[in-house]
């Protein structure tokens, strides 16, 4: 039996980076999976509240993300789709694993250091322990593979360390999970600063393509993407980060290799090249957006999430009982 787990935070609007770096790969893995594979995909709302979220907005974003997953091709007959906070074992597992995680390990996490300096109301202890919650998400389902973007690699390494430490201390319990990070699309960059990651929390709207942006907005954002003054389309991340990022986006949307695309685009000027990127992106996102609006207000969505939470709880509960038994807490 192989288990695959991944999650996305419902904090703010879902970006093209989330889609190309994670959701698209999850859907591919789902579609290629055999009967011996279990997929658990969730909406990481407990992660989102490590920084303050306006409650009404958060509730909307949770449902919106569920509809996005389905619109992108998550099939509830093949994948267990659920909301993290509706499976209580996630919070419980996080506490149990905190007992074997060192503060120094958490303080070294680059995402913690980046987010910490942005907090104006003080840094919550949950922001520090966030990677343990994530390790718990993964280890609860005895996971083999975790499809994620590049920015989650360090968190995955910690999850592996925690799994190995637990196994050494309390005897073999967890599989040691492996990250699945694709070569192309694992780090989609900001359109305005192509040396920085495209991020949900970017203050500059035009730096980020949101999955639900309408056609005119997508075209405007791509046409104002920062490039360079060389006027020649080829792939070189150091010399041409903007063009290389657009080539990556194009490659993910067309399933053509970067080499093939450079051959096709090499004589285009930047205006023509950007138009091609925008056309392909609109082609890719339009059907997703149409399905999204159909699903969002359907009764089916609630049913899927209820069933998903029940199924995930069944697996998670078994694992939590085993972990507690191994640690010697409770009565048996
Ligand atoms: P989050 O919500 O920040 O991002 C969700 C997924 O999208 C990927 N991603 C990107 N990929 C390519 N380019 C980008 N610019 C880009 N931005 C984001 C992320 O790598 C991620 O795969 N802690 C996680 C959520 C989580 C999780 C888990 C993931 C919680 N528990 C267990 C896997 C397994 C997070 O904050 O992702």
Short mmCIF file of N, CA and C in Angstrom, two decimals, residues 191 209 213-225 274-283 286:
data_model
loop_
_atom_site.label_atom_id
_atom_site.label_comp_id
_atom_site.label_asym_id
_atom_site.label_seq_id
_atom_site.Cartn_x
_atom_site.Cartn_y
_atom_site.Cartn_z
N UNK A 191 5.96 37.94 -10.87
CA UNK A 191 6.04 38.55 -12.20
C UNK A 191 6.74 39.92 -12.12
N UNK A 209 -0.32 35.86 -10.31
CA UNK A 209 -1.53 35.42 -11.03
C UNK A 209 -2.32 34.55 -10.05
N UNK A 213 -8.25 34.64 -11.41
CA UNK A 213 -8.18 35.91 -12.17
C UNK A 213 -8.91 35.77 -13.50
N UNK A 214 -9.63 36.83 -13.90
CA UNK A 214 -10.31 36.72 -15.19
C UNK A 214 -9.33 36.97 -16.34
N UNK A 215 -9.80 36.70 -17.55
CA UNK A 215 -8.92 36.73 -18.71
C UNK A 215 -8.19 38.07 -18.88
N UNK A 216 -8.95 39.17 -18.75
CA UNK A 216 -8.34 40.49 -18.97
C UNK A 216 -7.23 40.73 -17.93
N UNK A 217 -7.47 40.31 -16.70
CA UNK A 217 -6.47 40.51 -15.64
C UNK A 217 -5.22 39.68 -15.92
N UNK A 218 -5.43 38.44 -16.35
CA UNK A 218 -4.27 37.58 -16.65
C UNK A 218 -3.43 38.22 -17.76
N UNK A 219 -4.11 38.67 -18.81
CA UNK A 219 -3.38 39.27 -19.94
C UNK A 219 -2.61 40.50 -19.51
N UNK A 220 -3.26 41.32 -18.67
CA UNK A 220 -2.60 42.55 -18.21
C UNK A 220 -1.36 42.22 -17.36
N UNK A 221 -1.51 41.25 -16.47
CA UNK A 221 -0.39 40.91 -15.59
C UNK A 221 0.78 40.32 -16.37
N UNK A 222 0.46 39.46 -17.34
CA UNK A 222 1.56 38.86 -18.12
C UNK A 222 2.23 39.94 -18.97
N UNK A 223 1.43 40.83 -19.54
CA UNK A 223 2.06 41.83 -20.42
C UNK A 223 2.90 42.83 -19.62
N UNK A 224 2.61 42.99 -18.33
CA UNK A 224 3.47 43.92 -17.56
C UNK A 224 4.53 43.17 -16.75
N UNK A 225 4.71 41.87 -17.02
CA UNK A 225 5.74 41.11 -16.29
C UNK A 225 7.13 41.68 -16.58
N UNK A 274 4.95 37.16 -24.88
CA UNK A 274 4.04 37.31 -23.74
C UNK A 274 2.60 37.00 -24.15
N UNK A 275 2.26 37.36 -25.37
CA UNK A 275 0.89 37.06 -25.83
C UNK A 275 0.68 35.55 -25.87
N UNK A 276 1.70 34.83 -26.33
CA UNK A 276 1.58 33.37 -26.38
C UNK A 276 1.43 32.79 -24.96
N UNK A 277 2.21 33.31 -24.02
CA UNK A 277 2.12 32.83 -22.63
C UNK A 277 0.71 33.10 -22.09
N UNK A 278 0.20 34.31 -22.34
CA UNK A 278 -1.13 34.67 -21.83
C UNK A 278 -2.20 33.79 -22.46
N UNK A 279 -2.09 33.57 -23.80
CA UNK A 279 -3.09 32.71 -24.49
C UNK A 279 -3.13 31.32 -23.85
N UNK A 280 -1.96 30.74 -23.67
CA UNK A 280 -1.91 29.36 -23.15
C UNK A 280 -2.41 29.30 -21.70
N UNK A 281 -2.08 30.34 -20.96
CA UNK A 281 -2.50 30.37 -19.55
C UNK A 281 -4.02 30.49 -19.46
N UNK A 282 -4.58 31.36 -20.29
CA UNK A 282 -6.04 31.52 -20.30
C UNK A 282 -6.70 30.19 -20.71
N UNK A 283 -6.14 29.54 -21.74
CA UNK A 283 -6.67 28.22 -22.17
C UNK A 283 -6.68 27.21 -21.03
N UNK A 286 -9.21 28.74 -17.90
CA UNK A 286 -10.64 28.99 -18.15
C UNK A 286 -11.54 27.80 -17.78
#
